[in-house]
CSV table of N, CA, C and O in Angstrom, one decimal:
chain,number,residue,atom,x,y,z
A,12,UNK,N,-48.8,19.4,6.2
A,12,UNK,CA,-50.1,19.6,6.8
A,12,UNK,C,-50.0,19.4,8.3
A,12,UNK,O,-49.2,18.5,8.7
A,13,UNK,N,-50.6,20.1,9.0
A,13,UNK,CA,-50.5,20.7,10.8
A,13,UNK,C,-51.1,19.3,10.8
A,13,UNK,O,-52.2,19.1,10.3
A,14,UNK,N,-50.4,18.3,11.5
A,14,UNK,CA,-50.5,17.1,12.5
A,14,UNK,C,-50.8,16.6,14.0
A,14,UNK,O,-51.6,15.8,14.6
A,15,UNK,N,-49.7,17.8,14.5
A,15,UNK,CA,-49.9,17.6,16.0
A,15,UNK,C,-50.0,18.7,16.8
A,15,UNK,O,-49.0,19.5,16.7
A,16,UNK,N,-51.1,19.2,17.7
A,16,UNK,CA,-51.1,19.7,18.7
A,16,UNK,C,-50.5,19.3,20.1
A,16,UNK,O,-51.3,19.1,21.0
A,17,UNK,N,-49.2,19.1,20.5
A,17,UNK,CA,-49.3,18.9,22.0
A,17,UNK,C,-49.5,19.7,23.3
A,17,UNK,O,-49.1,20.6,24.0
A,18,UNK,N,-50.5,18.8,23.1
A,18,UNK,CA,-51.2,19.4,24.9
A,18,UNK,C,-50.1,19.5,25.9
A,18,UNK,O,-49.9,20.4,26.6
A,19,UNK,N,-49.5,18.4,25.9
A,19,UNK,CA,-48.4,18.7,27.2
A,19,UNK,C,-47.3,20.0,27.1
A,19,UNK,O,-46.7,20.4,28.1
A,20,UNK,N,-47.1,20.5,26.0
A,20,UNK,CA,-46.4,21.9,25.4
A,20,UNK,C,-46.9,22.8,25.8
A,20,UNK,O,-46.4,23.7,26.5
A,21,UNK,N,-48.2,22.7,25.1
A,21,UNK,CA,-48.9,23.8,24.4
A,21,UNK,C,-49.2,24.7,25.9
A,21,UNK,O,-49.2,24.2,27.0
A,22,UNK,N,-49.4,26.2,25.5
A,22,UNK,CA,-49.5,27.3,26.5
A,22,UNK,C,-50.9,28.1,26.7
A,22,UNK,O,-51.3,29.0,27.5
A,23,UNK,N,-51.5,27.3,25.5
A,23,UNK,CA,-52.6,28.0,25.4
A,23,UNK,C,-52.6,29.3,25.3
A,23,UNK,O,-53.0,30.0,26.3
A,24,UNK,N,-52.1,29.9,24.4
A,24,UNK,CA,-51.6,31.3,24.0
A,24,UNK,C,-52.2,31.8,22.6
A,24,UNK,O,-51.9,32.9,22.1
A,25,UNK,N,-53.0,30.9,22.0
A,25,UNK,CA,-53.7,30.6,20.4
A,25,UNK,C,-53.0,32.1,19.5
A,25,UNK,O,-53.7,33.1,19.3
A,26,UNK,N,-51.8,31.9,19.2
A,26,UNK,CA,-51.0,32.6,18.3
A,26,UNK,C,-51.2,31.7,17.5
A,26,UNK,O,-51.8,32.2,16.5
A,27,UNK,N,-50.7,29.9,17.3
A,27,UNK,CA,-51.4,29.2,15.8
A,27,UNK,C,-52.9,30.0,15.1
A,27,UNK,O,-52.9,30.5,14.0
A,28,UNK,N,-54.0,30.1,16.0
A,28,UNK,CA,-55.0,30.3,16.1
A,28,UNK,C,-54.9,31.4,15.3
A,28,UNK,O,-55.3,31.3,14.1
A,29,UNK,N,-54.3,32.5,15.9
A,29,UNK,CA,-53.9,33.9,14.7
A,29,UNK,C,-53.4,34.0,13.7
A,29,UNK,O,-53.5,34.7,12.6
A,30,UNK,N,-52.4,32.9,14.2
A,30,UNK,CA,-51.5,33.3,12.3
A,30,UNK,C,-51.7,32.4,11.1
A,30,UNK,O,-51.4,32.6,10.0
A,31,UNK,N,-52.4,31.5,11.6
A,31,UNK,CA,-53.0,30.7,10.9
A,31,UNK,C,-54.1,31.2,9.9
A,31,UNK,O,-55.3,31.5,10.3
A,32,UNK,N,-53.4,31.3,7.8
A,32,UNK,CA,-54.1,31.9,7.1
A,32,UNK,C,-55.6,31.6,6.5
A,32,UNK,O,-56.3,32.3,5.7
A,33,UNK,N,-55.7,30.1,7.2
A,33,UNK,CA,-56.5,29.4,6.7
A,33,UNK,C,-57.7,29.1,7.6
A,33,UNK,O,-58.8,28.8,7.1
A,34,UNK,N,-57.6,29.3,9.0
A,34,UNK,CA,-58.2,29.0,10.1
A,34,UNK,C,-58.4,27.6,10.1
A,34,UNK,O,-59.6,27.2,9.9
A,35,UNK,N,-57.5,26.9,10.2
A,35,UNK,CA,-57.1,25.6,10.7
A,35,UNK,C,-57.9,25.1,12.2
A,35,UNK,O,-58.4,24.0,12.5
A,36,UNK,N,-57.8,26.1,12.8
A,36,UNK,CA,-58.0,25.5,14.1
A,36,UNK,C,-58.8,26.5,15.4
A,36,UNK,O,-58.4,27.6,15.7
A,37,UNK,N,-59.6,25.9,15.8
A,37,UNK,CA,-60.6,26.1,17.2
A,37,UNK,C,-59.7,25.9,18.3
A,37,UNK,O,-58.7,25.3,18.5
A,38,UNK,N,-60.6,27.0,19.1
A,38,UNK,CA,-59.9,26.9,20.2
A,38,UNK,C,-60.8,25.7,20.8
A,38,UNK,O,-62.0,25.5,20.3
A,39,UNK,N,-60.4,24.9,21.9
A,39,UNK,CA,-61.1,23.8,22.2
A,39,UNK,C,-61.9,24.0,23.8
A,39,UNK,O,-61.0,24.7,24.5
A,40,UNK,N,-62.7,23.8,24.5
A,40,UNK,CA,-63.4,24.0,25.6
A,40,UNK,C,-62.2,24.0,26.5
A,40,UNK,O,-62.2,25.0,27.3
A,41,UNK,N,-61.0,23.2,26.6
A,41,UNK,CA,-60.3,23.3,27.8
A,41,UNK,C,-59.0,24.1,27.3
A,41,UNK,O,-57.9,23.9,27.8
A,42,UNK,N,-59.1,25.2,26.3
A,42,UNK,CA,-58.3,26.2,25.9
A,42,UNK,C,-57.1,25.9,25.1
A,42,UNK,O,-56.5,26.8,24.6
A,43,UNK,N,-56.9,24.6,24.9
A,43,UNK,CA,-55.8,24.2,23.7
A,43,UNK,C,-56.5,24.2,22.1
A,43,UNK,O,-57.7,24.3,21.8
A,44,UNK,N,-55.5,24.2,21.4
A,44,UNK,CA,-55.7,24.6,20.1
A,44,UNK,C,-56.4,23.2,19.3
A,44,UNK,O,-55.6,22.3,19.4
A,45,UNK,N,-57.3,23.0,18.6
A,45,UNK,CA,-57.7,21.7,18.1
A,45,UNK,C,-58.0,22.1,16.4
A,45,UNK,O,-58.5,23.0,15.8
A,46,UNK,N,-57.4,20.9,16.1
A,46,UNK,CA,-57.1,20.9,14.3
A,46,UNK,C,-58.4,20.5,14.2
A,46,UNK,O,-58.7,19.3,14.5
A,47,UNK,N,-59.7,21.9,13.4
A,47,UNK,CA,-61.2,21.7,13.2
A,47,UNK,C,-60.7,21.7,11.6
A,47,UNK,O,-60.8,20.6,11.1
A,48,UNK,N,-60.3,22.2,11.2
A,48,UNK,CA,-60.1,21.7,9.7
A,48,UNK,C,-58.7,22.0,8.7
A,48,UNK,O,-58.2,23.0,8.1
A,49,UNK,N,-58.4,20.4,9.1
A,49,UNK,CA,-57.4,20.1,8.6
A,49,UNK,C,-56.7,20.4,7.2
A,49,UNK,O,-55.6,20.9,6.8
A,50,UNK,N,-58.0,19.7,6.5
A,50,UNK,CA,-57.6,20.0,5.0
A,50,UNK,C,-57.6,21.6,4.5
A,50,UNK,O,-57.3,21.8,3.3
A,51,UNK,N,-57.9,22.2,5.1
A,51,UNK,CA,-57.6,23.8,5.0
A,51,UNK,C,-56.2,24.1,4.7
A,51,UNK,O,-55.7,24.8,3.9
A,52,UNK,N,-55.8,23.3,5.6
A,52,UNK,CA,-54.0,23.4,5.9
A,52,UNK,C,-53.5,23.6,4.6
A,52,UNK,O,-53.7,23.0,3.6
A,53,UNK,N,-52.8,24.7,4.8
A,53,UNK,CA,-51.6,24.9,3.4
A,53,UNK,C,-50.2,24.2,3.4
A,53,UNK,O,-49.5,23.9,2.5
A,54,UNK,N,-50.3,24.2,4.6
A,54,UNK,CA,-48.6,23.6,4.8
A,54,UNK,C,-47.8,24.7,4.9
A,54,UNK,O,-46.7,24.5,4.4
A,55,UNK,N,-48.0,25.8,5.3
A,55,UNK,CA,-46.9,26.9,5.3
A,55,UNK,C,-46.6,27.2,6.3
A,55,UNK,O,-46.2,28.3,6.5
A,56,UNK,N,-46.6,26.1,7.6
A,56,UNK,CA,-45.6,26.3,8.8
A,56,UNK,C,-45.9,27.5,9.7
A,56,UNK,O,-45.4,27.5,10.8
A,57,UNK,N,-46.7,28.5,9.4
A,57,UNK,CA,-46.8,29.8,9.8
A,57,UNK,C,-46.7,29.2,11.6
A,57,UNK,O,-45.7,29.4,12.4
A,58,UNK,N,-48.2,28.3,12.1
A,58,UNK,CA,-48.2,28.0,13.0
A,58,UNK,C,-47.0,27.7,14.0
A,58,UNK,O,-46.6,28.4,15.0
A,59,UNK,N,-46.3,26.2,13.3
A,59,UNK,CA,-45.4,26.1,13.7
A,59,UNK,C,-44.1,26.7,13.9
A,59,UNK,O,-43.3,26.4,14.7
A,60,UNK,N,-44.0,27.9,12.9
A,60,UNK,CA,-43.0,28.8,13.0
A,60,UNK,C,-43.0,29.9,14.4
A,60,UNK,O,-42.0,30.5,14.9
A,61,UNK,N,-44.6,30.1,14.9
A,61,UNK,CA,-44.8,31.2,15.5
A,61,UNK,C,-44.7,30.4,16.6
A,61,UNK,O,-43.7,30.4,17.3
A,62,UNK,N,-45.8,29.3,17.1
A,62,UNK,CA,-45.7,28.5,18.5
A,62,UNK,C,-43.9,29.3,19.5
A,62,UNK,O,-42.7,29.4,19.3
A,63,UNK,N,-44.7,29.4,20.3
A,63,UNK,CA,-43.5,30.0,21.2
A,63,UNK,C,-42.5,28.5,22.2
A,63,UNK,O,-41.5,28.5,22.8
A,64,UNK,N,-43.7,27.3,21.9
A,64,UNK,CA,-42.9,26.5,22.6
A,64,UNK,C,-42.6,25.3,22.2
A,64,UNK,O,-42.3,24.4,23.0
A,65,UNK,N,-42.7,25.1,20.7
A,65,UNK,CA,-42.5,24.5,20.1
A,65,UNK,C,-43.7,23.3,20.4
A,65,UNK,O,-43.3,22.2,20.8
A,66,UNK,N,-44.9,23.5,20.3
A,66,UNK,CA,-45.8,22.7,20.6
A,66,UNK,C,-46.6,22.0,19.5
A,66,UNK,O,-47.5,21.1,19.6
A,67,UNK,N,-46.2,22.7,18.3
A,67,UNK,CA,-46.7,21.9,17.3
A,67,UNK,C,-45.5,21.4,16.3
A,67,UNK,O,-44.3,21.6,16.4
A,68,UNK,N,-46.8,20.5,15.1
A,68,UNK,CA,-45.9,19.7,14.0
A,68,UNK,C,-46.6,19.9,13.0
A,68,UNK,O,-47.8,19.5,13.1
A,69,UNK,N,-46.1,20.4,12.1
A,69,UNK,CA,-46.3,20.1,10.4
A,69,UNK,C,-45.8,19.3,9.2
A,69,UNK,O,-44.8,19.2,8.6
A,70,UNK,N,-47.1,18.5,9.1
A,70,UNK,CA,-45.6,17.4,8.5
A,70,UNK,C,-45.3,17.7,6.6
A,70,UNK,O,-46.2,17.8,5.9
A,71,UNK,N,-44.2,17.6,6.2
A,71,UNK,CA,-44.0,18.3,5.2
A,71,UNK,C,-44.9,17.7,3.8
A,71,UNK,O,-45.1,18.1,2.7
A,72,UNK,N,-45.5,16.6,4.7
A,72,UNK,CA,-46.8,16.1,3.4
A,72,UNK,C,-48.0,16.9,3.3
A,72,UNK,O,-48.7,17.3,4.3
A,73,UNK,N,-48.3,17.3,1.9
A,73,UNK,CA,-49.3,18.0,2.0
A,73,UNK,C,-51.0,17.5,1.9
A,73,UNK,O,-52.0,18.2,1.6
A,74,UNK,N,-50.8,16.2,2.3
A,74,UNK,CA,-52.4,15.6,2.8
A,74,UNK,C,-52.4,14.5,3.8
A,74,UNK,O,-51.7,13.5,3.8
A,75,UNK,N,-53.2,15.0,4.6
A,75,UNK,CA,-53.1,14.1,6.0
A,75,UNK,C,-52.3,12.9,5.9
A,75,UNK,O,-52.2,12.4,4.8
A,76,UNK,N,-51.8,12.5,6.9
A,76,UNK,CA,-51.3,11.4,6.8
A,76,UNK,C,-52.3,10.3,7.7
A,76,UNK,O,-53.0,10.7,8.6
A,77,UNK,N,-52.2,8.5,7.4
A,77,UNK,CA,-53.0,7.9,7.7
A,77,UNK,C,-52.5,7.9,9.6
A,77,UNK,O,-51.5,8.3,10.1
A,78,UNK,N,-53.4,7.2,10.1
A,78,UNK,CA,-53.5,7.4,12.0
A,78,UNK,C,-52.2,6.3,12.3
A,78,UNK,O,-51.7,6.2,13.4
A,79,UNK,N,-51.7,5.3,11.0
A,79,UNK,CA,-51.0,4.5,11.4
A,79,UNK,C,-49.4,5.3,10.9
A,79,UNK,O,-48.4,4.6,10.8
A,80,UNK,N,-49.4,6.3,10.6
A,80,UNK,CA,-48.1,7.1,10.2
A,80,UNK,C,-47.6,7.1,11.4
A,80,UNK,O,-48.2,7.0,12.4
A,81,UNK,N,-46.1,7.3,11.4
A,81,UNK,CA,-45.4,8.1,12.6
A,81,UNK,C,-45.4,9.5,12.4
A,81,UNK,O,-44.6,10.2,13.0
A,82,UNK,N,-46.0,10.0,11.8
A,82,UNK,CA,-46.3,12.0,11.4
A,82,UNK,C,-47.3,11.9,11.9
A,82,UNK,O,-47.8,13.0,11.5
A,83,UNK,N,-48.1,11.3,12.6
A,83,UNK,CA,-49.5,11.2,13.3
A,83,UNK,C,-48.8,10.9,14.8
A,83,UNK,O,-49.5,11.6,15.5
A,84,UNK,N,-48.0,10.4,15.4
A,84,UNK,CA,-47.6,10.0,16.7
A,84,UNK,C,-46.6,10.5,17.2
A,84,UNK,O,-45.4,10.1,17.1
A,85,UNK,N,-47.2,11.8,18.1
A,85,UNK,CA,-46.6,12.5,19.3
A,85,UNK,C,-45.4,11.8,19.9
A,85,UNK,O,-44.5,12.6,20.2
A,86,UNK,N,-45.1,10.9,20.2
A,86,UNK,CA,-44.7,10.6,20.9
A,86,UNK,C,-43.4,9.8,19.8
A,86,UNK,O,-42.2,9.7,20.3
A,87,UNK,N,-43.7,9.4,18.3
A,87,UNK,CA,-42.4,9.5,17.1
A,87,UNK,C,-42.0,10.7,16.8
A,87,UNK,O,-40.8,10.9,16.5
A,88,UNK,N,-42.6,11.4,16.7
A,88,UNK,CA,-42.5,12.9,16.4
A,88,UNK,C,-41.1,13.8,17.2
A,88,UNK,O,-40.1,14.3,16.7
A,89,UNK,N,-41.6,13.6,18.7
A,89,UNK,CA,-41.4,14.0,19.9
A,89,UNK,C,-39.8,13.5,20.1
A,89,UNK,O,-38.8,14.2,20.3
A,90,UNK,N,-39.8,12.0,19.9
A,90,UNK,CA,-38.5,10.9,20.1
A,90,UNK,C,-37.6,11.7,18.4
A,90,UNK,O,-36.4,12.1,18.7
A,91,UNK,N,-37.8,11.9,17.6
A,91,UNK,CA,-37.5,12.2,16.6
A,91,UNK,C,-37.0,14.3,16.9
A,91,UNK,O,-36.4,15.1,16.2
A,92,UNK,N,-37.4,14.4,17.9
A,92,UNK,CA,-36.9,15.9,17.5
A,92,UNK,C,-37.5,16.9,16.3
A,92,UNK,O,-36.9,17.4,15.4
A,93,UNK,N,-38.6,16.9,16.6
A,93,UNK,CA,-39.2,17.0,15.1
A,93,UNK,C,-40.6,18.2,15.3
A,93,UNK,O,-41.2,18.9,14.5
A,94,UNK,N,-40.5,18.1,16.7
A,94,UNK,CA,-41.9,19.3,17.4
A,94,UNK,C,-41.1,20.4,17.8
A,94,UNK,O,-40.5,20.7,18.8
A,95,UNK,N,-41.5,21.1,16.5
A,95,UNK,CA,-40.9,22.8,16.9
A,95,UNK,C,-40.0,22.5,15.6
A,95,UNK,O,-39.2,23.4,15.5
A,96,UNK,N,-39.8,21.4,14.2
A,96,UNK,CA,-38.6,21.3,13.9
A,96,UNK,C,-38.4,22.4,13.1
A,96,UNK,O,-37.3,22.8,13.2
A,97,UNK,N,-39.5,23.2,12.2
A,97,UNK,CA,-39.4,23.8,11.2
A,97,UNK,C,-39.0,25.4,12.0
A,97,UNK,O,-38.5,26.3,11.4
A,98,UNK,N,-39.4,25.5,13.7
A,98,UNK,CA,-39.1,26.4,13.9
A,98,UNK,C,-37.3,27.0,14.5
A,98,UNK,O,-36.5,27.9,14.7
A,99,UNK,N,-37.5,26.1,14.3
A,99,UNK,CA,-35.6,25.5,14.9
A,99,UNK,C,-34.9,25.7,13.8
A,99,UNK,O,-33.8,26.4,13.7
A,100,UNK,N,-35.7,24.9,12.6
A,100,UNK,CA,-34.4,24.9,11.4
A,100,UNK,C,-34.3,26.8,10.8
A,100,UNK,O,-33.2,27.4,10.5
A,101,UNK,N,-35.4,27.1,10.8
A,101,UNK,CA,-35.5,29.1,10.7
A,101,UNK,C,-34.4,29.4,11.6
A,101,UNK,O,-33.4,29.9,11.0
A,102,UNK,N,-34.2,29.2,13.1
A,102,UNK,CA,-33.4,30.0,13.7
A,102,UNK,C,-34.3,30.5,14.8
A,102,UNK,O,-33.8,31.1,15.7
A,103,UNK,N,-35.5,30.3,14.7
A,103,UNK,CA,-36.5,31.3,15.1
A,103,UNK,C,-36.7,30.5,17.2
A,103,UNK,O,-37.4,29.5,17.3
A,104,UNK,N,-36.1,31.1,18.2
A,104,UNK,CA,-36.4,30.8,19.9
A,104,UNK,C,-35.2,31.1,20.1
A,104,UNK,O,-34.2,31.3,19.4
A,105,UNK,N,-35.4,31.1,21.4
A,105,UNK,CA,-34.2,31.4,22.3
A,105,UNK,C,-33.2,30.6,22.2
A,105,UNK,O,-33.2,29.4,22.3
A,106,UNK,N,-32.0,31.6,22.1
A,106,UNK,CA,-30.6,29.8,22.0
A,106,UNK,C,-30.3,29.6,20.8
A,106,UNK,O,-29.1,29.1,20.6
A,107,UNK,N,-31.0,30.0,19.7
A,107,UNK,CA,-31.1,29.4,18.3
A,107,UNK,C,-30.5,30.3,17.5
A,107,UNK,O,-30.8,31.5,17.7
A,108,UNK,N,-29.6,30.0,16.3
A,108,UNK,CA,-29.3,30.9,15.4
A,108,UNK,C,-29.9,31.5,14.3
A,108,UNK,O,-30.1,30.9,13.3
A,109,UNK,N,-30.0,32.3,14.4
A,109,UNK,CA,-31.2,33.0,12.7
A,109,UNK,C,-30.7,32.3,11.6
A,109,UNK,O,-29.5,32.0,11.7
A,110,UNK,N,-31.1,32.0,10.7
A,110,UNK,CA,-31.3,31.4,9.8
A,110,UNK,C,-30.6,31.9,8.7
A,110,UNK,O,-29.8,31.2,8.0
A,111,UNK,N,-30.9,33.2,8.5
A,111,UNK,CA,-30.2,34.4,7.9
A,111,UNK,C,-28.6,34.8,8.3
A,111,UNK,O,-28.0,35.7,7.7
A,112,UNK,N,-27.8,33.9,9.7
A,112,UNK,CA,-26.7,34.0,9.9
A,112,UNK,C,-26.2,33.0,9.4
A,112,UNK,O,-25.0,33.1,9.2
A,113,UNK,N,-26.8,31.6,9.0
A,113,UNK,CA,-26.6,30.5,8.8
A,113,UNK,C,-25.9,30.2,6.9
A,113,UNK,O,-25.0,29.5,6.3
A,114,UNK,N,-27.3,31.4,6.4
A,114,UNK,CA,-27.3,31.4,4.8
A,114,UNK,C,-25.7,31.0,4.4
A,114,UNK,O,-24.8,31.6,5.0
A,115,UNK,N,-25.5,30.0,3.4
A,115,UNK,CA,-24.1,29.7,2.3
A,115,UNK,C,-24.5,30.6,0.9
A,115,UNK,O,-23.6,30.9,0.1
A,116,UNK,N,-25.7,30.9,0.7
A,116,UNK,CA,-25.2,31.7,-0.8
A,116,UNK,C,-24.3,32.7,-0.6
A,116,UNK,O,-24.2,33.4,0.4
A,117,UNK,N,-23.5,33.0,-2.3
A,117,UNK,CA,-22.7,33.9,-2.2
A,117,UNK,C,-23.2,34.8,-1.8
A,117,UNK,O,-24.4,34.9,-1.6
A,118,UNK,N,-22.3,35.9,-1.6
A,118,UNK,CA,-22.7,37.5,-1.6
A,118,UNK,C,-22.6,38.2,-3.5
A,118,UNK,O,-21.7,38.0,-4.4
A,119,UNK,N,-23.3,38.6,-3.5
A,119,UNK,CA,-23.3,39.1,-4.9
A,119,UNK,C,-22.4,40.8,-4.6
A,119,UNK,O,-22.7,41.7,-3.8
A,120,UNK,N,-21.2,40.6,-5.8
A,120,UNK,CA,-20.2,41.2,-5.2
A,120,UNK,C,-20.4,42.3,-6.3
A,120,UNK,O,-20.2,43.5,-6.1
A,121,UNK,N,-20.7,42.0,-7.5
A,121,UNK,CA,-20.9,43.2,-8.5
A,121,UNK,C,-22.3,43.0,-9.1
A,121,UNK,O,-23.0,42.1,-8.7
A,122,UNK,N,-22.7,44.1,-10.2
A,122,UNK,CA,-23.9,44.2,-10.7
A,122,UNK,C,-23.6,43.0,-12.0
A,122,UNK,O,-22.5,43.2,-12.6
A,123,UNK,N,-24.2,42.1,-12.3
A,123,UNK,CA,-24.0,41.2,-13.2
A,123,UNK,C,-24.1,41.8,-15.0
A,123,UNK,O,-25.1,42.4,-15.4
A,124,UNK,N,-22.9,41.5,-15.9
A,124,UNK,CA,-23.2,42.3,-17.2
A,124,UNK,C,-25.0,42.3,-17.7
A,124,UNK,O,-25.7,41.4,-17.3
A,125,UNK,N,-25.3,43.2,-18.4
A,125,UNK,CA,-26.5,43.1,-18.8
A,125,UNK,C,-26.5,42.1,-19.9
A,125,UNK,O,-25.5,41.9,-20.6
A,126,UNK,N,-27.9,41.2,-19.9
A,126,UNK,CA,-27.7,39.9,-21.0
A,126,UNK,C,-28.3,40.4,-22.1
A,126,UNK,O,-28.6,39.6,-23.0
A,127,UNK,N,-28.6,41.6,-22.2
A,127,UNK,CA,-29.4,42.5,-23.8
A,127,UNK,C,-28.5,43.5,-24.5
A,127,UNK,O,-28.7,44.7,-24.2
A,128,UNK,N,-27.7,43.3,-25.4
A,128,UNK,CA,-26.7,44.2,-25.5
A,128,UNK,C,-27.6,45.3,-26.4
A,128,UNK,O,-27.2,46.4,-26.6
A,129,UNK,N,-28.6,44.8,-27.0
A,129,UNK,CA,-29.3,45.9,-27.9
A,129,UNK,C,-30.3,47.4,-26.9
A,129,UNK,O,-31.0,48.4,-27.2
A,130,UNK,N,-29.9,46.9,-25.8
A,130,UNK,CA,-31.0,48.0,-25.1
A,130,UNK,C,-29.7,49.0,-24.4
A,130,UNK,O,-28.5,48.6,-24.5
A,131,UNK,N,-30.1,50.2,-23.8
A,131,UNK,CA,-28.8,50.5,-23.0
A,131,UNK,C,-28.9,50.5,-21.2
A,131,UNK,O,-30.0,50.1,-20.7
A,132,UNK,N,-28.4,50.6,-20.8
A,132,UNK,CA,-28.5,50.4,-19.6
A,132,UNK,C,-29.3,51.2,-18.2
A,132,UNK,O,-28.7,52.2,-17.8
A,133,UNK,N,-30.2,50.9,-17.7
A,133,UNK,CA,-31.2,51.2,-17.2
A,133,UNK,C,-30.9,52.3,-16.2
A,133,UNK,O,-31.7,53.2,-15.8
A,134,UNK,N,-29.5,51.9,-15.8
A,134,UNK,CA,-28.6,52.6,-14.6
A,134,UNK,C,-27.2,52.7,-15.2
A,134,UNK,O,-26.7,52.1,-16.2
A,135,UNK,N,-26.6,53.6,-14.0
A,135,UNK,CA,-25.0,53.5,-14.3
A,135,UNK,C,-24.7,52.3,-13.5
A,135,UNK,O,-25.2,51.9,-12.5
A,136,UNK,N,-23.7,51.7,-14.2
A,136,UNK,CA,-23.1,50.5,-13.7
A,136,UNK,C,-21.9,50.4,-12.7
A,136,UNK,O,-20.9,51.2,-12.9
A,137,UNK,N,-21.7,49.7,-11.7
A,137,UNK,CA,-20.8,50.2,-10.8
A,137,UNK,C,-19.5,49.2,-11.2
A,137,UNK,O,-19.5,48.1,-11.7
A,138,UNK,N,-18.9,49.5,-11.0
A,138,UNK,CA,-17.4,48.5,-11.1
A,138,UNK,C,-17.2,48.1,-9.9
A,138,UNK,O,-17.3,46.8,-9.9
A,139,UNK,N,-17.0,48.6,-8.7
A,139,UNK,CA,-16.8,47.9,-7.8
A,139,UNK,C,-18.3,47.6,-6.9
A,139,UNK,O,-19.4,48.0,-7.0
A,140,UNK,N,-17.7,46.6,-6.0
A,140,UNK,CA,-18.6,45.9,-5.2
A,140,UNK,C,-19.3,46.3,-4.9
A,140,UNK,O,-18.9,47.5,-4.9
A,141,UNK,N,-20.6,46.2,-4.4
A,141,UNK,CA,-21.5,47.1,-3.5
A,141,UNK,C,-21.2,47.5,-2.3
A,141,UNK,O,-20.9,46.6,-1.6
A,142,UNK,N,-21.3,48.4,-1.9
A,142,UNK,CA,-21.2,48.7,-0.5
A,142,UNK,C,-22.3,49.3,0.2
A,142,UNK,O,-22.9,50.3,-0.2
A,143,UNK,N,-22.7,48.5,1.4
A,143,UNK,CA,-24.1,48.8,2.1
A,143,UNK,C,-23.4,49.0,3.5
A,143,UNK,O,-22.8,48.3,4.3
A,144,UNK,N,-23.9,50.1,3.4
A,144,UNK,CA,-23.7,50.6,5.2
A,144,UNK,C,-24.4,50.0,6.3
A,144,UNK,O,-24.2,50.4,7.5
């Protein structure tokens, strides 16, 4: 659930504002983004993934946390590496590695036997590996 807006970050650029499916948040009189409703929050990071400056936090609980949490305090959050974290661990800013270069699953190297031997086969089956141009 979207936790922290930092003002001292933030660019006032309200892309949270946009990509946010829920409308989580108002723009506020002095142009930063303000969490008007919270419990809206899906937790799906959208925000935090898009922020261009890593100015927010989502914390991976999905109901508020109480004022005496450190997922409530900018400044544990901030000490902890943790503002921008979900956009960092994607891959997603400058400097950073895509996420998608990072992936350890296998490569799926053939078409796997069919597990229905009573049906026939939907396609021809290839023997060798796939190859994608």
């Amino acid at each position: 659930m979207i936790e922290i807006v930092s003002g001292s970050a933030c660019i006032k650029c309200d892309v949270c504002i946009k990509v946010c499916p829920t409308d989580v948040f108002d723009r506020g009189s002095d142009g930063l983004p303000v969490i008007a409703r919270q419990s809206d929050c899906q937790t799906c990071f959208m925000c935090e993934a898009y922020c261009p400056t890593d100015a927010l936090y989502v914390s991976p609980v999905s109901t508020p946390v109480g004022a005496d949490s450190p997922h409530a305090s900018e400044s544990a959050v901030s000490g902890a590496g943790l503002l921008g974290g979900y956009r960092a661990m994607v891959g997603w800013g400058g400097g950073r590695t895509p996420g998608s270069r990072l992936d350890q699953n296998p490569v799926l190297a053939s078409i796997p036997p069919l597990t229905e031997p009573r049906l026939t086969s939907p396609a021809v089956l290839a023997e060798d590996p796939w190859n994608h141009p």
